[in-house]
Coordinates of C-alpha atoms in Angstrom, one line a residue:
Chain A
X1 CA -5.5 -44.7 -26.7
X2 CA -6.3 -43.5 -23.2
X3 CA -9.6 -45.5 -23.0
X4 CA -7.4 -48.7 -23.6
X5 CA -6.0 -48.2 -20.2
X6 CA -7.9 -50.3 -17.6
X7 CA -9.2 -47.7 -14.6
X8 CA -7.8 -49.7 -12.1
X9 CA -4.0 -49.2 -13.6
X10 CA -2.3 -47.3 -10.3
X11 CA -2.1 -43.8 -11.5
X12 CA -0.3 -42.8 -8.7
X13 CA 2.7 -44.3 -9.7
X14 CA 3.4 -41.8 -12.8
X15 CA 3.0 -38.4 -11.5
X16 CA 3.3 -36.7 -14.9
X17 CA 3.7 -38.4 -18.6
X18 CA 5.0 -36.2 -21.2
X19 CA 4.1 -37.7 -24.9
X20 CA 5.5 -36.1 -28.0
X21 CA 5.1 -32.5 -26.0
X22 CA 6.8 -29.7 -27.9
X23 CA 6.5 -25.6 -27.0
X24 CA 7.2 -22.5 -28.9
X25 CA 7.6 -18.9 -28.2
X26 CA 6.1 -16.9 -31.3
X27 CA 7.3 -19.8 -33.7
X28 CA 10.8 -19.7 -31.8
X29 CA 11.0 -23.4 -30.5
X30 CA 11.9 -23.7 -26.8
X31 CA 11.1 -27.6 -26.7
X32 CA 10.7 -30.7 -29.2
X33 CA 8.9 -33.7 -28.7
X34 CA 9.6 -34.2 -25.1
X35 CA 9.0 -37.6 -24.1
X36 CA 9.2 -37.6 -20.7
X37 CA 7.6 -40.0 -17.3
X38 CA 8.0 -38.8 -13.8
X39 CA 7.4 -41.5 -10.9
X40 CA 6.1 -41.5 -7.9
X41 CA 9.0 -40.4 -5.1
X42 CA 11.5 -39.2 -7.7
X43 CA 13.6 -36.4 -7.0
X44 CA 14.6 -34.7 -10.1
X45 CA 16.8 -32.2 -11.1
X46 CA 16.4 -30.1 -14.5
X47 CA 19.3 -28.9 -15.4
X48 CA 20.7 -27.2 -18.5
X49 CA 21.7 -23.6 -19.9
X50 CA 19.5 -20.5 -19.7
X51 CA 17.6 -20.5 -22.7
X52 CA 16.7 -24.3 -22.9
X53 CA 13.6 -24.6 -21.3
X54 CA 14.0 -25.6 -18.2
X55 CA 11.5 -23.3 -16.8
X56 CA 9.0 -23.4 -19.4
X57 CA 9.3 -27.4 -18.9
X58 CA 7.9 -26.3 -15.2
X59 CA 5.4 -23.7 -16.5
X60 CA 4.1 -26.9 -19.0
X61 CA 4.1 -29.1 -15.9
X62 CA 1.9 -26.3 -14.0
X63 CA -0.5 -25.7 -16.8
X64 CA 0.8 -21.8 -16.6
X65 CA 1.7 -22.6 -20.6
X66 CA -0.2 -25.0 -23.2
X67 CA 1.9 -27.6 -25.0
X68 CA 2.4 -26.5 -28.9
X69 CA 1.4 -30.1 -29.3
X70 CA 1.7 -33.5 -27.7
X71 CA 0.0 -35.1 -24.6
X72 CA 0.8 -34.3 -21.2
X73 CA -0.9 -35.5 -18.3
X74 CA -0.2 -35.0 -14.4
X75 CA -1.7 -37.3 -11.8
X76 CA -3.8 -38.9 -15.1
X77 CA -5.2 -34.7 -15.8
X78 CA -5.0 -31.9 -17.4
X79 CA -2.7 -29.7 -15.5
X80 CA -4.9 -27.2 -14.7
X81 CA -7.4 -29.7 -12.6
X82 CA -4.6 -30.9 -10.2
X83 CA -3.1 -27.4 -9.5
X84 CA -4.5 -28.1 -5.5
X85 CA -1.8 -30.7 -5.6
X86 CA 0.9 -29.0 -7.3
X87 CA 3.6 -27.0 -4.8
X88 CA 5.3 -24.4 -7.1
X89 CA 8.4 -21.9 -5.7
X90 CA 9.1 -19.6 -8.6
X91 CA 12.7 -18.0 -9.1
X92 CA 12.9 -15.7 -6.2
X93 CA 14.8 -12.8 -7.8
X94 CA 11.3 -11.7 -9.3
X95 CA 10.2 -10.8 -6.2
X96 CA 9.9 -6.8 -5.1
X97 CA 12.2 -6.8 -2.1
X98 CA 10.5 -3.8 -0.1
X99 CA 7.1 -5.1 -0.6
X100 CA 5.2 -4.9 3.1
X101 CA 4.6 -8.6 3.7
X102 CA 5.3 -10.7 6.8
X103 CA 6.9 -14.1 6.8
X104 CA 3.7 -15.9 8.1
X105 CA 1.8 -13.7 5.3
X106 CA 3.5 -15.3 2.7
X107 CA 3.7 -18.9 3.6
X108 CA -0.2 -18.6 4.3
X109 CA -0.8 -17.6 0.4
X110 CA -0.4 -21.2 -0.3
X111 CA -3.6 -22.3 1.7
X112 CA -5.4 -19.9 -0.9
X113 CA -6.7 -22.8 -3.0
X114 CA -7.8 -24.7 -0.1
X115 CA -10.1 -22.4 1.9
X116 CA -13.1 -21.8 0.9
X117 CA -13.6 -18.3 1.6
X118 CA -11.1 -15.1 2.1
X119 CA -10.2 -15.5 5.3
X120 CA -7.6 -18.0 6.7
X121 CA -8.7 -20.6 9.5
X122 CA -7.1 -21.9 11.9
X123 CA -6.1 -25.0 10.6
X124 CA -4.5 -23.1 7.7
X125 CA -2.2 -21.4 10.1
X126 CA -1.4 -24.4 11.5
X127 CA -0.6 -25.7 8.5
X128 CA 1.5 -23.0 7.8
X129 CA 3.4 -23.1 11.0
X130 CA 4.3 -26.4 10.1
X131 CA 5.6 -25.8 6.7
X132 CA 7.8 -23.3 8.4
X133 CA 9.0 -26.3 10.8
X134 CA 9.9 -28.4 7.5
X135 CA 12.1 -25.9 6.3
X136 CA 13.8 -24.9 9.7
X137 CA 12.5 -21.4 9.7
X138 CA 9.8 -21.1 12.1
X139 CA 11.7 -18.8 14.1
X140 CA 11.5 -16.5 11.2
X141 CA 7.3 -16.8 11.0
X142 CA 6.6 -12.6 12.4
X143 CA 9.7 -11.4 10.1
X144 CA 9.3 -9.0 7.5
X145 CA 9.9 -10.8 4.2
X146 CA 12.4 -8.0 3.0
X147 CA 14.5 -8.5 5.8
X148 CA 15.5 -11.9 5.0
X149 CA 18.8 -13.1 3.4
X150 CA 18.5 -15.0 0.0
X151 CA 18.8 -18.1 0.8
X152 CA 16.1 -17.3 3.8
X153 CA 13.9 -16.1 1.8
X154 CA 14.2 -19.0 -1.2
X155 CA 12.9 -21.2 2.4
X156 CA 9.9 -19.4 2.7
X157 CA 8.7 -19.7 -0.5
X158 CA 9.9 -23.5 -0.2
X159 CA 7.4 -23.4 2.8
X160 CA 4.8 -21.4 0.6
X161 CA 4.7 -24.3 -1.7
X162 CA 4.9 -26.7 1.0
X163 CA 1.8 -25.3 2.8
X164 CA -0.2 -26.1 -0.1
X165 CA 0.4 -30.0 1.1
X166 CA 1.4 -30.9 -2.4
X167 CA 2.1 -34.4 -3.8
X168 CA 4.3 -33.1 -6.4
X169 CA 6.8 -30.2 -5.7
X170 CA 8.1 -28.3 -8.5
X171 CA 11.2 -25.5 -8.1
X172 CA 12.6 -23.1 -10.2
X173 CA 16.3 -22.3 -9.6
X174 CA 16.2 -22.9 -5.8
X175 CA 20.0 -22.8 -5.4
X176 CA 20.2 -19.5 -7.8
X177 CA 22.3 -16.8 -5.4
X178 CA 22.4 -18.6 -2.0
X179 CA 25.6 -19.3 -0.5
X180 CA 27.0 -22.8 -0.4
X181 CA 26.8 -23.8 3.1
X182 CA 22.7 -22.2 2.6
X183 CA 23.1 -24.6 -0.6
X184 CA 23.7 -28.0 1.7
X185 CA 21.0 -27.2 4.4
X186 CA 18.3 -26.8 1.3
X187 CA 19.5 -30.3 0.1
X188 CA 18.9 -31.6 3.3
X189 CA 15.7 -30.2 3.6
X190 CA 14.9 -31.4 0.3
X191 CA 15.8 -34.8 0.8
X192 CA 13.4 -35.7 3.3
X193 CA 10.7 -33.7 1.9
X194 CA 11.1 -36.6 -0.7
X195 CA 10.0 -38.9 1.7
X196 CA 6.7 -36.9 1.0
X197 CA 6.3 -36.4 -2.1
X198 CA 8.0 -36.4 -5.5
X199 CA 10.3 -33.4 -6.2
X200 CA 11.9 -31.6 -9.3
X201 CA 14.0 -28.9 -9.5
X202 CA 15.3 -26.7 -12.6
X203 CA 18.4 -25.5 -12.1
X204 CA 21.8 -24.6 -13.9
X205 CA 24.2 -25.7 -11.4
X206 CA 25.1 -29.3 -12.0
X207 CA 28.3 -30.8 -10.1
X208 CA 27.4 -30.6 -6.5
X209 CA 23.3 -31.3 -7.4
X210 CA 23.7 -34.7 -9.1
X211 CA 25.3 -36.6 -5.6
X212 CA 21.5 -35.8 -3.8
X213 CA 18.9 -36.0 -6.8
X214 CA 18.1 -39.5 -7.9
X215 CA 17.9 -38.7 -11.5
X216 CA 19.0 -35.7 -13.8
X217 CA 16.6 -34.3 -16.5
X218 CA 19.0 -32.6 -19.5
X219 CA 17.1 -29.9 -21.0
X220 CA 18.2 -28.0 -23.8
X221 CA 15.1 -28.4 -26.6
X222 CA 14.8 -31.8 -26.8
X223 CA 15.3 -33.7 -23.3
X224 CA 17.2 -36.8 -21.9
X225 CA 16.8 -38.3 -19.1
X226 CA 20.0 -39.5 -17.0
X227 CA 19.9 -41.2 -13.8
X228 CA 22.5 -39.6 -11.6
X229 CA 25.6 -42.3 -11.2
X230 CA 25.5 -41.8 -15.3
X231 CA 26.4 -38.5 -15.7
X232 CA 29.7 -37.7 -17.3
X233 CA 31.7 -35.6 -18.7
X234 CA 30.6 -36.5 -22.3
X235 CA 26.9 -35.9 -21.4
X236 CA 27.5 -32.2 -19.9
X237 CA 29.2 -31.3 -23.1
X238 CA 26.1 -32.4 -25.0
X239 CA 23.9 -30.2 -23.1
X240 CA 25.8 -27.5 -22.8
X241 CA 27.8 -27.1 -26.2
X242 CA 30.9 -26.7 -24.6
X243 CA 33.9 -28.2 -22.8
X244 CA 32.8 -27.7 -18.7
X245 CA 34.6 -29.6 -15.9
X246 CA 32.7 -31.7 -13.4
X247 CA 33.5 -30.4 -10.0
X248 CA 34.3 -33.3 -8.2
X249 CA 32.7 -32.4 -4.6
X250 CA 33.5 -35.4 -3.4
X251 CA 37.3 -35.5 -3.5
X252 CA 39.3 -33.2 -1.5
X253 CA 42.3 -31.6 -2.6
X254 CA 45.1 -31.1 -0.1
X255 CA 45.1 -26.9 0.7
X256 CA 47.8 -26.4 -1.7
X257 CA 45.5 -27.3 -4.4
X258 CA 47.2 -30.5 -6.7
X259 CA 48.7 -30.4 -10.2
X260 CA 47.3 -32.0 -12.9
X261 CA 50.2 -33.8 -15.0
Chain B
X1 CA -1.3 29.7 9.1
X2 CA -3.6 31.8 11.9
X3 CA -5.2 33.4 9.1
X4 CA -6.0 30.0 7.3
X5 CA -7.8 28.9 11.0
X6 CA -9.5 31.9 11.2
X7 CA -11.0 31.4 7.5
X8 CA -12.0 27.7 8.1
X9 CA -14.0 28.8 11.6
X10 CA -15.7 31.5 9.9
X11 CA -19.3 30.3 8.8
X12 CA -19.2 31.9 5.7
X13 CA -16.3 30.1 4.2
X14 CA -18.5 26.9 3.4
X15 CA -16.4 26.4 0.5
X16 CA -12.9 26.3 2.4
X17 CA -14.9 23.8 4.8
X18 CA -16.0 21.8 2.3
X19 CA -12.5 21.3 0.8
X20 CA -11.3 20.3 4.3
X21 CA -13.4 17.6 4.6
X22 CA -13.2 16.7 1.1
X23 CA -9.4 16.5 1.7
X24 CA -10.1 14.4 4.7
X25 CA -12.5 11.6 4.0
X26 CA -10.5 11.0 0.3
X27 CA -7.7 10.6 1.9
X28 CA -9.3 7.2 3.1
X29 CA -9.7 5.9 -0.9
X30 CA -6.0 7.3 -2.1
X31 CA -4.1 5.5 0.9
X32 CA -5.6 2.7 0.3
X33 CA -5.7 2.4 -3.6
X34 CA -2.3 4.4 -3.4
X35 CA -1.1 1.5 -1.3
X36 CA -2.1 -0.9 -3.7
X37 CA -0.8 0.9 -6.8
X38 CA 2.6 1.3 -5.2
X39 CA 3.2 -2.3 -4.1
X40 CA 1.4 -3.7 -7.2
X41 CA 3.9 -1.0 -9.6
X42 CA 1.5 -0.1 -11.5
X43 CA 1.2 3.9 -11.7
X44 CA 2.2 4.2 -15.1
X45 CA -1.4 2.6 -15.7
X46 CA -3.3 5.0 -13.2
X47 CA -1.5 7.5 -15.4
X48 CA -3.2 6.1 -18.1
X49 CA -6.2 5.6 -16.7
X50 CA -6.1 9.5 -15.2
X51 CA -5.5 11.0 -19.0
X52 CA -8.7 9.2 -20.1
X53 CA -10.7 10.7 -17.4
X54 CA -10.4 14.2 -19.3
X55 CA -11.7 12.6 -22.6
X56 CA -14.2 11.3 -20.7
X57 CA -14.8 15.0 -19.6
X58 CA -14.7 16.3 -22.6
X59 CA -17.6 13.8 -23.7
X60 CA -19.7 14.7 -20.9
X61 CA -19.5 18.2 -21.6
X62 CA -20.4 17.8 -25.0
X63 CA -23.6 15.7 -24.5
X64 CA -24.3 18.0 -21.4
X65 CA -23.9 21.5 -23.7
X66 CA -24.4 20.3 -27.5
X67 CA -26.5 17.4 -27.3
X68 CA -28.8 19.0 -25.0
X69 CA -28.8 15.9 -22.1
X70 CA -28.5 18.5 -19.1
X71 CA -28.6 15.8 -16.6
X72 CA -25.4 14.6 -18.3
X73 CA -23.0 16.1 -15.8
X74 CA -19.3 15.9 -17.1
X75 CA -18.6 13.7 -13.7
X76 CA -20.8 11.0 -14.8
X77 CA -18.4 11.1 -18.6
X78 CA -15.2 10.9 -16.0
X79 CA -16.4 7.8 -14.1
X80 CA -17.7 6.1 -17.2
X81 CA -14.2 6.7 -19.2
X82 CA -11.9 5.8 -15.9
X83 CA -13.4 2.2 -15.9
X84 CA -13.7 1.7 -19.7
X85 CA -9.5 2.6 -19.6
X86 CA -9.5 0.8 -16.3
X87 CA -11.1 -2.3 -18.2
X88 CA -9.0 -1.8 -21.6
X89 CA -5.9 -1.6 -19.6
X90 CA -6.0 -4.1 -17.2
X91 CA -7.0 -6.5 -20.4
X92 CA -4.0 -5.0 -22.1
X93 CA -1.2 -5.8 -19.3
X94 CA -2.8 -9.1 -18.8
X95 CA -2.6 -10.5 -22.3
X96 CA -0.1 -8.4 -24.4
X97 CA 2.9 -9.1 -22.7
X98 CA 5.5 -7.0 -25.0
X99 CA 3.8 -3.9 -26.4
X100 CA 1.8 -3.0 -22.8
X101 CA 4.2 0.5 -22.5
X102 CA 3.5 1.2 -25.9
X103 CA -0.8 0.2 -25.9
X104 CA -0.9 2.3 -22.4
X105 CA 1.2 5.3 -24.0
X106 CA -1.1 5.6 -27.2
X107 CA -4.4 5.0 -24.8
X108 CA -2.8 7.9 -22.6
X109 CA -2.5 10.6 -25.5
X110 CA -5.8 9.5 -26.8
X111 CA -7.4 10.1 -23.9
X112 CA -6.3 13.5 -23.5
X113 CA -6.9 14.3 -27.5
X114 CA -10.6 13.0 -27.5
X115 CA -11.1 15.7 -24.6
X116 CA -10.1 18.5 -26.1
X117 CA -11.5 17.9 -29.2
X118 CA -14.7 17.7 -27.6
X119 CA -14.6 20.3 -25.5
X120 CA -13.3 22.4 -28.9
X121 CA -16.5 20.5 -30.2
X122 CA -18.8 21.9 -27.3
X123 CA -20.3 25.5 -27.9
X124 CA -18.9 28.1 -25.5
X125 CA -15.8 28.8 -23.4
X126 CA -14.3 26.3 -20.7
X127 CA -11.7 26.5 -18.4
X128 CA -10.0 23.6 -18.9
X129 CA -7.5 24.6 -15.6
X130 CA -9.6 23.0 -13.1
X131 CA -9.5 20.0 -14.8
X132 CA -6.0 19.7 -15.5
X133 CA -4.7 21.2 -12.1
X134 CA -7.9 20.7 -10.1
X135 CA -9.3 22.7 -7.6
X136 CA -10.2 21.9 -4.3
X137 CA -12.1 24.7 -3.5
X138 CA -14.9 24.4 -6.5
X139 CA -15.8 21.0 -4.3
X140 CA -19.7 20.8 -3.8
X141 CA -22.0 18.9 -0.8
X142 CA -22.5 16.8 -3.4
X143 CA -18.9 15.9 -4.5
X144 CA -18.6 15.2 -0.4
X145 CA -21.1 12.7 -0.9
X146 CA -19.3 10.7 -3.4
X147 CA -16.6 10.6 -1.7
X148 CA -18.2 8.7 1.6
X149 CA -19.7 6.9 -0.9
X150 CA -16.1 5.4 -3.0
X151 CA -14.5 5.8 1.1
X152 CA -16.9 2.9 2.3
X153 CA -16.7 1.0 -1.5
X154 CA -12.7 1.2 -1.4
X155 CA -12.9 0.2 2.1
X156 CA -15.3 -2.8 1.9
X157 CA -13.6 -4.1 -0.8
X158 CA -9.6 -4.3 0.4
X159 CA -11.1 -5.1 3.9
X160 CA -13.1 -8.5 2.9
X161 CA -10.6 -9.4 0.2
X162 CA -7.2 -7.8 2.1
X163 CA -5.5 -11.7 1.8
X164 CA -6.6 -12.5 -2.0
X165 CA -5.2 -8.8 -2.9
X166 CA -2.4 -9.4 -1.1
X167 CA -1.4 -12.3 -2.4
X168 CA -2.5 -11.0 -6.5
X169 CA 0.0 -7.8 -5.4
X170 CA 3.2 -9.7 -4.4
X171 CA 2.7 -12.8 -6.8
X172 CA 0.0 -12.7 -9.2
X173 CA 0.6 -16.5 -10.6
X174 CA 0.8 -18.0 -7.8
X175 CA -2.5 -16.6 -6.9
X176 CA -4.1 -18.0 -9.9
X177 CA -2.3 -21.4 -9.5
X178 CA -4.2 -21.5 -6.5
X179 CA -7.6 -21.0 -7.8
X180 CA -7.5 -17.4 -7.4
X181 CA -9.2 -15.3 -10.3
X182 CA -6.2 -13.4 -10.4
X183 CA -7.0 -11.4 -13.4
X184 CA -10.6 -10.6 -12.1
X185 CA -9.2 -9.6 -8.9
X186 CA -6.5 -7.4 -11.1
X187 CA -9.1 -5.6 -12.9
X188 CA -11.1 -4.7 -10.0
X189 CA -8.0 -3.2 -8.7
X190 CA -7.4 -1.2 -11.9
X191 CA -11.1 -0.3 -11.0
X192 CA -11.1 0.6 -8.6
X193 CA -8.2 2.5 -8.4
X194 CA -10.4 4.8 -11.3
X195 CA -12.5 5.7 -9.5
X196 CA -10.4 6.8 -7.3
X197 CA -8.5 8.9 -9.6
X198 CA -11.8 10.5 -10.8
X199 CA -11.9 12.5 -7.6
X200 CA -8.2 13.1 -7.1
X201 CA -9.2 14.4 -10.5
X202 CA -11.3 16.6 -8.3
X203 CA -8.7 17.6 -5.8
X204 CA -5.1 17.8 -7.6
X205 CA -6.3 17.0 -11.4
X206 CA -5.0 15.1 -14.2
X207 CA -1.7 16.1 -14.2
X208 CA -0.8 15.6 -11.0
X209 CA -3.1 12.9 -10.0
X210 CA -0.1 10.1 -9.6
X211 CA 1.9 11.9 -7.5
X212 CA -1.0 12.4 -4.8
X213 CA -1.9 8.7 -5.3
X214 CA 1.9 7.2 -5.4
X215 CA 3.5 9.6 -3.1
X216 CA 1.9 8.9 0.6
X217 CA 2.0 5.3 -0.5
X218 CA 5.6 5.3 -1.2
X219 CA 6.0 7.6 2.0
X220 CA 4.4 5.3 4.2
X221 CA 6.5 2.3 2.2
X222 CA 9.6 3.5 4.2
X223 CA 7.9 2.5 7.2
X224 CA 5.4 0.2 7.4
X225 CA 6.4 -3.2 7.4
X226 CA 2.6 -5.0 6.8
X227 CA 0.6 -4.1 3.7
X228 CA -2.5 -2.7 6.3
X229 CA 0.0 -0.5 8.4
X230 CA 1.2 0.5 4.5
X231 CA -2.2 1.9 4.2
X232 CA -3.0 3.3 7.7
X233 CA 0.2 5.4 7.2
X234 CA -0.5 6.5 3.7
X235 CA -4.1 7.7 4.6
X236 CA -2.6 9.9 7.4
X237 CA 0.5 11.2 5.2
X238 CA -2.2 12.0 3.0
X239 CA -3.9 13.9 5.3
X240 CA -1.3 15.3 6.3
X241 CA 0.3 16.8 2.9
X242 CA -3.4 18.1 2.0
X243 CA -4.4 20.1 4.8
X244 CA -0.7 21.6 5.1
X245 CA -1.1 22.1 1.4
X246 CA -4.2 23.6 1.3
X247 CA -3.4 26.1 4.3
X248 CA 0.0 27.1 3.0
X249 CA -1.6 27.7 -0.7
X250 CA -4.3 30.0 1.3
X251 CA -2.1 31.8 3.1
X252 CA 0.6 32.2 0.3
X253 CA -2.5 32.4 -2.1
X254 CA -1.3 30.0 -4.4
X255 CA -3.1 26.9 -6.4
X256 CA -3.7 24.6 -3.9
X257 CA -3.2 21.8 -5.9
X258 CA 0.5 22.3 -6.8
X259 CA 0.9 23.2 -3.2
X260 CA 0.2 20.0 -2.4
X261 CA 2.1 18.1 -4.7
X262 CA 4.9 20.2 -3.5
X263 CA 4.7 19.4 0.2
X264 CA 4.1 15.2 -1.0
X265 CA 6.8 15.7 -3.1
X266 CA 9.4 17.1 -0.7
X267 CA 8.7 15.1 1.9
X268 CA 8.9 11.7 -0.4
X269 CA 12.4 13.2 -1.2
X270 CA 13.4 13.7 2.1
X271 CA 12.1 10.3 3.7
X272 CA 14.0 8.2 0.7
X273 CA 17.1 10.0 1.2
X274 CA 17.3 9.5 5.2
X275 CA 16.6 6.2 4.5
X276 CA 19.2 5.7 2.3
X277 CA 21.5 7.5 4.7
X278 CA 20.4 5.5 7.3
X279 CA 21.4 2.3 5.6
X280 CA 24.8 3.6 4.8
X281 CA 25.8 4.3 8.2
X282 CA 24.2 1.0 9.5
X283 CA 26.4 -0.7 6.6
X284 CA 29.6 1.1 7.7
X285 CA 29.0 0.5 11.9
X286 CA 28.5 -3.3 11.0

């Protein structure tokens, strides 16, 4: 089927295709025939409850796990031969809080891949000086990673990722215990990384995400694709089993609150 | 303590000397390895890896004493267990996610069963003490030697490779989705770090082998802020706790090996809880 496809077809327009891909756990089934196409410049978000596979969706997308069955191709390849172009920022509450690492130290572990050789060059620390610009935190750069706030410390690993120049940047849970206004600024920053590259994001917070993202990825074994104006109230209690209310973030209730009739 | 200076200056004591410098120049190999088994959380494994080291023992003594091989010296049994358990282990926690406490446990008590079978096995009597406390003052010119030897090994290694270690320490997958052999690298570590348990072995034996490895790591934790100054400070701490150790236990005449553990010990106590104090009163001026 794949041979049928002339060579001269512009890859580079679907970042990842996802045919008939399903994934179990020891037999327990996390995802089911996921048909799925990511373009170029989209700017995803994953969302749906703990459990559903949002992450392992990532891990499939990273080649970290091996589809149970199914096709799934990034930049036209097996996973594991684009990995130089892949930007990952794993869920940041794994992360040993008193380990002794510097801010700079860490954001450099993303030119690992690209130097040949175990020492970093000087390009490499200027490219991680720059990632640190793209995120706002290059102030930050001789910090001890352990002093950092949450949200601070989600922007470094953002920068991590980012200083492997990725064309696709994947993040698990970004927003997961940072404060709202943190929450805004990492949007922001987000958005015009997107000019960049293409973006997607798992994560289980819904309302405020779907005004940024372009379009929403349900995940809870099988997976839908929504773009954002669609999302209703109908389509959250799909995905999440359950009657939820939208927060509507964009309509401002007087300080009193208002009654609902 | 004047009576402990007097000993070490007096050119008959070759053996107190010995153990000195012994105490010194190891100190290189545990802060460093010590560093990277604190950061990297993974002392239950040198555990592990430090209970196999006496079946490997054991073994050596018995193809030394019964099978006749006299060249076999139960050292060269030690260094050939601590990587086969450093191998096994490190294969263990890679691939089998959920049972790896249990695998490690069993491994552990096997390792310390197969040596004392053998040495019940072996003709003649052994004290098995030495072993299992250690004894720093039984060190020979040639143990000194092997420990200059694993110094400049230990020190090669996490010098030319400090960044790929690093990164394999704080976030092993995201090492390897950058093309680093993270599990290679892993298992050198874990080999590393056995042979550097086969002469604490030497110095503190098996039982207490962690806590010299883990303690002037976690020590020098509370202060360093960079993985290197981590490992600078551990080496001296180190130093520190076995030269205080080993002239308090001669003075006192005590084992010098649980004297040292005992001055490690108290001081890890002390550090963590002014450092806990510390933050409490920082909290309650903010």
């Amino acid at each position: 089927m794949r041979n049928d496809i002339p060579q001269e077809t512009p890859m580079n327009e679907r970042i990842a295709e996802l045919k008939n891909v399903s994934f179990a756990y020891n037999r327990e089934p996390v995802l089911e025939n996921v048909n799925l196409t990511i373009k170029k410049g989209e700017f995803a978000s994953i969302v749906g409850p703990n459990g559903g596979g949002k992450s392992t969706l990532l891990k499939l997308l990273l080649g970290l796990l091996r589809p149970s069955s199914g096709e799934l191709t990034v930049f036209g390849n097996t996973p594991e031969k684009v990995r130089h172009r892949i930007g990952y920022m794993p869920q940041h509450a794994q992360f040993d809080i008193q380990f002794p690492v510097t801010v700079m130290e860490v954001v450099l572990m993303g030119r690992l891949g690209h130097t040949r050789g175990v020492r970093y060059s000087k390009k490499d620390r200027h490219i991680a000086d720059r990632s640190l610009e793209d995120v706002h935190i290059a102030n930050l750069a001789k910090r001890s990673f352990s002093d950092l706030s949450g949200g601070q410390r989600q922007r470094v690993l953002i920068a991590r990722a980012l200083s492997c120049e990725p064309d696709l940047l994947l993040l698990d849970e970004p927003t997961a215990n940072i404060d709202p206004e943190a929450e805004v600024v990492l949007f922001e920053i987000l958005k015009t990384l997107n000019k960049r590259m293409t973006i997607l994001f798992a994560t289980h917070d819904i309302g405020f995400v779907s005004q940024t993202v372009k379009s929403v990825i349900c995940v809870n074994r099988c997976v839908v694709v929504h773009p954002t104006s669609e999302i209703t109230g109908e389509i959250i209690k799909d995905i999440y089993g359950g009657e939820i209310c939208m927060i509507r973030h964009d309509h401002r209730c007087s300080e009193e609150g208002h009654e609902h009739d | 303590m004047i009576d402990f200076i007097r000993a070490f200056s007096d050119p008959d004591n070759v053996f107190l000397r010995i153990a000195i410098y012994v105490a010194t120049l190891s100190s290189i190999s545990f802060g460093i390895i010590g560093t990277y088994v604190v950061t990297r959380r993974i002392s239950y494994l040198a555990g592990a890896i430090s209970h196999c080291v006496f079946g490997g023992i054991g073994a050596g003594l018995y193809v030394q004493k019964k099978i006749g091989m006299t060249w076999f010296e139960p050292m060269y049994g030690a260094i050939l267990s601590a990587i086969i358990a450093a191998v096994i282990i490190g294969l263990v926690s890679l691939y089998a996610k959920q049972r790896e406490d249990t695998v490690i446990g069993a491994l552990w008590a096997i390792g310390m069963a197969t040596g004392l079978i053998f040495i019940d096995l072996t003709p003649g009597y052994f004290d098995i003490t030495s072993y299992l406390f250690g004894d720093i003052l039984l060190l020979s010119i040639r143990d000194l030697w092997m420990v200059v030897f694993l110094d400049v090994l230990v020190a090669a290694v996490s010098l030319y490779f400090y960044h790929v270690l690093l990164a394999v320490c704080f976030d092993q997958e995201f090492a390897g989705l950058r093309g680093v052999r993270s599990g290679a690298f892993y298992i050198l570590l874990l080999c590393l770090t056995s042979l550097t348990i086969v002469l604490l072995v030497r110095v503190v034996g098996i039982v207490m082998v962690i806590a010299l490895l883990t303690l002037p790591a976690a020590v020098a934790g509370q202060f360093a802020r960079r993985l290197w100054q981590m490992m600078l400070l551990a080496i001296m701490f180190c130093v520190l706790f076995t030269w205080t150790g080993l002239a308090l236990s001669y003075s006192l005449k005590l084992s010098s090996g649980p004297t040292i553990i005992m001055i490690a010990g108290i001081t890890y106590i002390v550090t963590i809880s002014l450092s806990k104090l510390r933050k409490k009163i920082q909290f309650k001026s903010e």
